[in-house]
Amino acid sequence: MIPPTTRSRPLTTALEYFCLAFFIILTVPLAQATTTSLSIQGSRPHNEVPIIPQNIVQDLGKHLSKDALVVLPSSPAYSSLSRRWQDGGRPTYGVIVVPANEKDVSEAVKYANKHSLPFLATVGGHGTYYGMARMQHGMGIYLRNLTKLEVQKDGKSAIIGGGLRVEDVISGLWEKGKQTLTGTCNCVGATSPALGGGHGFLQGQFGLPADQIISARVVLASGKVITVSEKENKDLYWGLRGAGHNFGIVTEMKYKIYDAVRPEWSYIYFTFQGSQLETLYEVLNKMMVYQPPEAIHWSVWSKNETADPVHPTILNSIIFNGPMSALLAYAKPLIDLPNLGVYPGTTIYPGLAKVAGYTTDGFLCQYKGKLAVWPADVRTYEIPAIRKWYDLFDTMVNTEPALAGSFGLLEGYSTQAVERVPEESTAYALRKERLLLAPIVHYTPTGNATLDSVATAWGAAMREAAQGTQTKRAYVNYAQGNETIQEVYGYEPWRINRLKALKKKYDPKGQFSFFNPIA
């Protein structure tokens, strides 16, 4: 039996933090990113400011379709097109191109090359990689108008445009009785997470977002457009699925979709005290052994003085694709633990965004100040390491008032379908890492370099603690930029060598190097 609900604060306030996982994830990939996908360095030195041609509107415009736009900083539209959700790693643009079709993207890239302009393709503006700040005064390519969503005749695949966001795809497919793998925040790009592997609610049943890619249309650094699939440019098809942001701009994907035969989703949120950490994560370690493909575990640590005036609380959730009766049976070990409050409920797949507080008009889709993610992907909850991380977090939020809005994110997805895919079959190297741990340092930017340094020191210390004795690994869509290539792309020499060879072949000048470059 579920204890009576005794929520200590509005549910959405706590749950909103869950979406951050996908802002990042979703934030990166190839051109079609959700947040900021790719970029081109061009031939200019990093310290030289690119020069935007004075006649760019007319000169580039004559090569574009009639519905495309070339927007300068003086335009009223510039502010909304260049908006980002947070200040960390902020790129700047001397011009923004809004393509209406794939050819426009190609022409924009060719023009950028001709004039040695770096460029970055975006959709949602939610990237967290700090290296994107190296992109200054270049060309933004805003893909939002690439909105094709077409279910194919076989009913098993769909064409998904590079400008679509999660909300567009989930709702569009649901209307047709279909569903697929995306991130979870409605306002981020729908397909970009797949370029870095991706994570989502359905992965235990169907695999990673990367595993759903049947083919993709890619604009290379030269502006040439190619199709990438198992049959065409097969070598890049391998690299696209896990390291795709290194190679080009994805304008659309042919993507696997599934019948929505299990429409009901159930969830339970528990609030625990920090003193219960060892008991809670020992229970979760045991539950991981028999975690069903339909279940997802999330924890968020945050300062909640109403629930606990001294120490951060732990908001733990189980989200389950099935009836409440099945979830209650699975969740019994957690239900039996003392808690500060329980909140159960049911919804459908498109309703999960509202349940968790990450709708397009919600808190997490709005400007966030400065936010740094410090990812550590691991295989199990190493209890002493988790305690050390929590204690550091507790000290930080209680001694650094400016960082008190920070939080800890612990994601535990089911991996049955993920692990069925051979590790060597894609560039994604973390199929056996079942947990995504992420200290997230959040604060209001003040221009104070000392505060930035303090925030960085805390983030680095907490990640080091969270990693414990396990091998250092970092999910590429969360990676901040201070990780090694091996931590992000795998420790196998053959894997790194293969990626570097692809980089040399498809991006020999290193033009797509503003987001976790392989070389």
XYZ file of N, CA, C and O in Angstrom, residues 168-278:
444
model
N 7.255 18.001 -31.167
C 6.700 17.817 -32.507
C 6.606 16.339 -32.871
O 5.607 15.879 -33.421
N 7.654 15.611 -32.576
C 7.716 14.201 -32.966
C 6.799 13.344 -32.100
O 6.044 12.500 -32.613
N 6.852 13.545 -30.788
C 6.009 12.729 -29.909
C 4.532 12.922 -30.230
O 3.785 11.948 -30.393
N 4.098 14.162 -30.332
C 2.678 14.417 -30.592
C 2.284 14.013 -32.001
O 1.202 13.451 -32.224
N 3.164 14.281 -32.984
C 2.848 13.943 -34.367
C 2.709 12.452 -34.592
O 1.805 11.998 -35.304
N 3.590 11.672 -33.992
C 3.512 10.223 -34.139
C 2.357 9.644 -33.327
O 1.687 8.697 -33.762
N 2.129 10.208 -32.144
C 1.068 9.682 -31.277
C -0.295 9.787 -31.956
O -1.151 8.903 -31.801
N -0.490 10.846 -32.694
C -1.756 11.012 -33.420
C -2.002 9.880 -34.412
O -3.141 9.595 -34.773
N -0.919 9.234 -34.821
C -1.015 8.126 -35.775
C -0.850 6.778 -35.088
O -0.662 5.747 -35.750
N -0.896 6.786 -33.752
C -0.768 5.538 -33.006
C 0.651 5.007 -32.949
O 0.863 3.814 -32.738
N 1.633 5.908 -33.121
C 3.030 5.503 -33.164
C 3.834 6.214 -32.088
O 3.413 7.204 -31.499
N 5.048 5.717 -31.860
C 5.970 6.324 -30.909
C 7.389 5.950 -31.299
O 7.605 5.028 -32.086
N 8.344 6.684 -30.745
C 9.738 6.349 -30.997
C 10.623 6.922 -29.908
O 10.148 7.590 -28.978
N 11.910 6.668 -30.022
C 12.881 7.141 -29.039
C 13.235 8.595 -29.283
O 13.631 8.977 -30.387
N 13.083 9.424 -28.270
C 13.573 10.797 -28.281
C 14.085 11.100 -26.887
O 14.002 10.259 -25.991
N 14.583 12.301 -26.698
C 14.827 12.767 -25.342
C 13.488 13.076 -24.703
O 12.430 12.809 -25.290
N 13.490 13.670 -23.541
C 12.231 13.848 -22.830
C 11.761 15.292 -22.717
O 10.590 15.528 -22.492
N 12.658 16.265 -22.855
C 12.244 17.666 -22.773
C 11.662 18.107 -24.105
O 12.281 17.954 -25.148
N 10.481 18.679 -24.060
C 9.760 18.999 -25.280
C 10.444 20.025 -26.168
O 10.252 20.030 -27.379
N 11.251 20.901 -25.601
C 11.766 22.035 -26.365
C 13.104 21.775 -27.033
O 13.636 22.648 -27.717
N 13.679 20.610 -26.864
C 14.985 20.350 -27.472
C 14.815 19.573 -28.773
O 13.753 19.041 -29.074
N 15.875 19.496 -29.556
C 15.822 18.808 -30.835
C 15.433 17.347 -30.679
O 15.798 16.692 -29.705
N 14.729 16.841 -31.662
C 14.209 15.481 -31.563
C 15.231 14.420 -31.954
O 15.290 13.361 -31.337
N 16.037 14.693 -32.970
C 16.921 13.648 -33.478
C 18.374 13.811 -33.059
O 19.148 12.862 -33.114
N 18.748 14.983 -32.622
C 20.166 15.217 -32.332
C 20.752 14.314 -31.261
O 21.913 13.929 -31.359
N 20.018 13.935 -30.218
C 20.621 13.049 -29.215
C 21.146 11.758 -29.819
O 22.134 11.209 -29.347
N 20.497 11.294 -30.885
C 20.907 10.035 -31.500
C 22.333 10.094 -32.026
O 23.030 9.070 -32.089
N 22.791 11.267 -32.402
C 24.134 11.402 -32.933
C 25.192 11.144 -31.875
O 26.332 10.802 -32.183
N 24.815 11.288 -30.611
C 25.720 10.967 -29.510
C 25.287 9.717 -28.771
O 25.712 9.472 -27.646
N 24.427 8.927 -29.391
C 23.885 7.720 -28.758
C 22.462 7.961 -28.318
O 21.533 7.341 -28.792
N 22.303 8.909 -27.367
C 20.975 9.266 -26.903
C 20.456 8.368 -25.793
O 20.903 7.232 -25.624
N 19.513 8.904 -25.025
C 18.816 8.136 -23.994
C 17.366 8.573 -23.970
O 17.051 9.737 -24.253
N 16.464 7.643 -23.632
C 15.062 7.986 -23.589
C 14.238 6.957 -22.855
O 14.712 5.866 -22.514
N 12.978 7.290 -22.633
C 12.081 6.439 -21.858
C 11.928 5.031 -22.424
O 11.715 4.077 -21.689
N 12.010 4.891 -23.728
C 11.707 3.612 -24.366
C 12.931 2.751 -24.652
O 12.820 1.711 -25.296
N 14.103 3.167 -24.180
C 15.316 2.488 -24.616
C 15.427 1.043 -24.118
O 16.046 0.206 -24.783
N 14.864 0.730 -22.976
C 14.920 -0.649 -22.510
C 14.162 -1.593 -23.421
O 14.483 -2.785 -23.516
N 13.169 -1.041 -24.120
C 12.353 -1.856 -25.020
C 12.877 -1.874 -26.454
O 12.782 -2.882 -27.147
N 13.446 -0.735 -26.906
C 13.779 -0.613 -28.325
C 15.212 -0.194 -28.621
O 15.587 -0.100 -29.790
N 16.014 0.051 -27.609
C 17.388 0.466 -27.852
C 17.558 1.968 -27.775
O 16.621 2.717 -27.493
N 18.770 2.425 -28.017
C 19.088 3.844 -27.972
C 18.486 4.587 -29.162
O 18.181 3.974 -30.194
N 18.331 5.902 -29.070
C 17.960 6.672 -30.255
C 18.883 6.389 -31.441
O 18.421 6.302 -32.585
N 20.180 6.233 -31.198
C 21.114 5.933 -32.286
C 20.750 4.650 -33.010
O 20.986 4.506 -34.215
N 20.171 3.704 -32.279
C 19.807 2.417 -32.870
C 18.574 2.509 -33.759
O 18.226 1.537 -34.444
N 17.920 3.668 -33.749
C 16.714 3.839 -34.560
C 17.019 4.434 -35.936
O 16.149 4.477 -36.800
N 18.240 4.882 -36.140
C 18.582 5.537 -37.404
C 18.714 4.501 -38.518
O 19.580 3.622 -38.471
N 17.861 4.618 -39.515
C 17.935 3.756 -40.699
C 18.817 4.413 -41.754
O 19.634 3.750 -42.396
N 18.649 5.696 -41.929
C 19.489 6.460 -42.848
C 19.411 7.927 -42.464
O 18.548 8.340 -41.678
N 20.311 8.721 -43.020
C 20.318 10.153 -42.743
C 20.849 10.909 -43.951
O 21.680 10.390 -44.705
N 20.341 12.110 -44.121
C 20.873 13.039 -45.122
C 21.832 13.974 -44.400
O 21.458 14.606 -43.414
N 23.055 14.055 -44.911
C 24.106 14.781 -44.210
C 24.772 15.792 -45.140
O 25.184 15.440 -46.253
N 24.867 17.034 -44.688
C 25.623 18.060 -45.393
C 27.039 18.042 -44.831
O 27.250 18.314 -43.645
N 28.006 17.716 -45.681
C 29.392 17.629 -45.247
C 30.036 19.013 -45.178
O 29.448 20.017 -45.569
N 31.284 19.050 -44.717
C 31.995 20.314 -44.549
C 32.168 21.057 -45.869
O 32.266 22.280 -45.883
N 32.209 20.349 -46.968
C 32.349 20.974 -48.282
C 31.037 21.561 -48.794
O 31.022 22.304 -49.773
N 29.938 21.195 -48.167
C 28.619 21.572 -48.650
C 27.960 20.468 -49.455
O 26.780 20.552 -49.784
N 28.716 19.425 -49.762
C 28.156 18.285 -50.478
C 27.140 17.563 -49.603
O 27.340 17.419 -48.392
N 26.059 17.090 -50.220
C 25.011 16.385 -49.480
C 25.066 14.901 -49.841
O 25.085 14.541 -51.024
N 25.085 14.043 -48.837
C 25.121 12.607 -49.073
C 24.069 11.898 -48.238
O 23.556 12.445 -47.263
N 23.752 10.675 -48.645
C 22.893 9.793 -47.853
C 23.787 8.810 -47.123
O 24.727 8.251 -47.701
N 23.505 8.600 -45.866
C 24.291 7.697 -45.031
C 23.372 6.581 -44.540
O 22.308 6.850 -43.965
N 23.757 5.339 -44.774
C 22.928 4.209 -44.358
C 23.783 2.947 -44.339
O 24.994 2.994 -44.573
N 23.123 1.836 -44.090
C 23.808 0.547 -44.105
C 24.338 0.227 -45.499
O 25.305 -0.527 -45.649
N 23.739 0.830 -46.521
C 24.125 0.538 -47.909
C 24.922 1.653 -48.571
O 25.652 1.407 -49.530
N 24.786 2.887 -48.091
C 25.483 4.020 -48.683
C 26.356 4.692 -47.637
O 25.885 5.009 -46.551
N 27.610 4.902 -47.997
C 28.554 5.516 -47.054
C 28.495 4.808 -45.702
O 28.343 5.427 -44.640
N 28.626 3.512 -45.789
C 28.447 2.653 -44.618
C 29.423 2.984 -43.493
O 29.081 2.850 -42.314
N 30.626 3.413 -43.852
C 31.593 3.743 -42.805
C 31.110 4.923 -41.955
O 31.221 4.918 -40.728
N 30.520 5.921 -42.609
C 30.009 7.072 -41.866
C 28.741 6.712 -41.096
O 28.474 7.293 -40.042
N 27.990 5.746 -41.605
C 26.798 5.280 -40.886
C 27.200 4.763 -39.510
O 26.507 5.003 -38.513
N 28.333 4.078 -39.440
C 28.842 3.608 -38.152
C 29.175 4.798 -37.252
O 28.767 4.846 -36.087
N 29.919 5.774 -37.769
C 30.352 6.902 -36.961
C 29.237 7.852 -36.581
O 29.279 8.487 -35.526
N 28.240 7.953 -37.461
C 27.121 8.859 -37.205
C 26.390 8.498 -35.924
O 25.890 9.368 -35.209
N 26.346 7.211 -35.620
C 25.590 6.721 -34.474
C 26.481 6.637 -33.231
O 26.932 5.583 -32.844
N 26.713 7.810 -32.650
C 27.510 7.885 -31.432
C 28.535 9.003 -31.437
O 28.935 9.479 -30.381
N 28.942 9.445 -32.640
C 29.917 10.538 -32.745
C 29.556 11.442 -33.917
O 30.409 12.083 -34.510
N 28.280 11.501 -34.251
C 27.834 12.128 -35.486
C 28.141 13.596 -35.637
O 28.318 14.085 -36.757
N 28.207 14.316 -34.536
C 28.455 15.756 -34.602
C 29.839 16.085 -35.136
O 30.139 17.244 -35.393
N 30.687 15.088 -35.303
C 32.029 15.295 -35.840
C 32.077 15.411 -37.351
O 33.116 15.779 -37.902
N 30.979 15.112 -38.041
C 31.102 14.864 -39.469
C 30.232 15.708 -40.385
O 30.484 15.766 -41.575
N 29.186 16.323 -39.904
C 28.353 17.083 -40.808
C 27.058 17.552 -40.171
O 26.877 17.454 -38.955
N 26.169 18.067 -41.005
C 24.876 18.580 -40.554
C 23.777 17.650 -41.047
O 23.617 17.446 -42.248
N 23.033 17.087 -40.145
C 21.945 16.186 -40.505
C 20.686 17.002 -40.783
O 20.191 17.714 -39.907
N 20.177 16.884 -41.988
C 18.969 17.625 -42.348
C 17.708 16.800 -42.131
O 16.630 17.356 -41.912
N 17.834 15.474 -42.200
C 16.702 14.604 -41.878
C 17.199 13.195 -41.656
O 18.286 12.818 -42.100
N 16.390 12.411 -40.974
C 16.688 11.003 -40.739
C 15.490 10.142 -41.110
O 14.343 10.551 -40.918
N 15.780 8.968 -41.609
C 14.763 7.913 -41.669
C 14.950 7.099 -40.405
O 16.039 6.588 -40.136
N 13.875 6.964 -39.636
C 13.983 6.567 -38.231
C 12.963 5.479 -37.930
O 11.825 5.529 -38.397
N 13.328 4.510 -37.128
C 12.402 3.456 -36.735
C 11.308 4.016 -35.827
O 11.574 4.849 -34.967
N 10.093 3.556 -36.036
C 8.983 3.915 -35.146
C 8.247 2.643 -34.750
O 8.429 1.583 -35.363
N 7.389 2.747 -33.742
C 6.737 1.567 -33.178
C 5.270 1.850 -32.882
O 4.878 2.985 -32.605
N 4.468 0.802 -32.948
C 3.065 0.928 -32.565
C 2.974 1.198 -31.060
O 3.686 0.576 -30.262
N 2.110 2.110 -30.696
C 1.930 2.450 -29.276
C 0.958 1.455 -28.652
O -0.192 1.771 -28.342
N 1.442 0.240 -28.460
C 0.576 -0.836 -27.973
C 0.448 -0.833 -26.454
O -0.412 -1.518 -25.906
N 1.304 -0.072 -25.783
C 1.231 0.044 -24.321
C 1.068 1.527 -23.985
O 2.016 2.190 -23.558
N -0.105 2.083 -24.164
C -0.276 3.539 -24.026
C -0.195 4.065 -22.597
O 0.052 5.248 -22.399
N -0.400 3.211 -21.616
C -0.457 3.700 -20.230
C 0.926 3.770 -19.603
O 1.727 2.837 -19.688
N 1.195 4.890 -18.964
C 2.417 5.065 -18.183
C 2.035 5.375 -16.735
O 1.108 6.127 -16.481
N 2.775 4.780 -15.807
C 2.548 5.007 -14.379
C 3.839 5.530 -13.761
O 4.933 5.268 -14.270
N 3.702 6.263 -12.688
C 4.899 6.807 -12.041
C 4.668 6.950 -10.535
O 3.543 7.082 -10.070
N 5.768 6.891 -9.800
C 5.755 7.150 -8.367
C 6.992 7.984 -8.042
O 8.103 7.638 -8.454
N 6.790 9.065 -7.322
C 7.892 9.897 -6.844
C 7.958 9.796 -5.317
O 6.942 9.910 -4.642
N 9.162 9.559 -4.813
C 9.401 9.469 -3.370
C 10.363 10.576 -2.951
O 11.305 10.879 -3.676
N 10.163 11.126 -1.776
C 11.133 12.057 -1.209
C 11.787 11.407 0.004
O 11.090 10.950 0.920
N 13.125 11.355 -0.018
C 13.884 10.742 1.076
C 14.845 11.758 1.681
O 15.231 12.736 1.030
N 15.263 11.508 2.895
C 16.283 12.327 3.546
C 17.674 11.851 3.132
O 17.873 10.676 2.787
N 18.638 12.749 3.222
C 20.002 12.385 2.876
C 20.571 11.294 3.758
O 21.436 10.519 3.338
N 20.083 11.206 4.982
C 20.566 10.170 5.904
C 20.176 8.766 5.443
O 20.733 7.774 5.924
N 19.239 8.674 4.517
C 18.793 7.372 4.011
C 19.540 6.956 2.754
O 19.200 5.942 2.132
N 20.540 7.703 2.352
C 21.211 7.463 1.076
C 21.707 6.034 0.932
O 21.457 5.380 -0.093
N 22.441 5.524 1.916
C 22.994 4.170 1.797
C 21.892 3.136 1.605
O 21.972 2.271 0.720
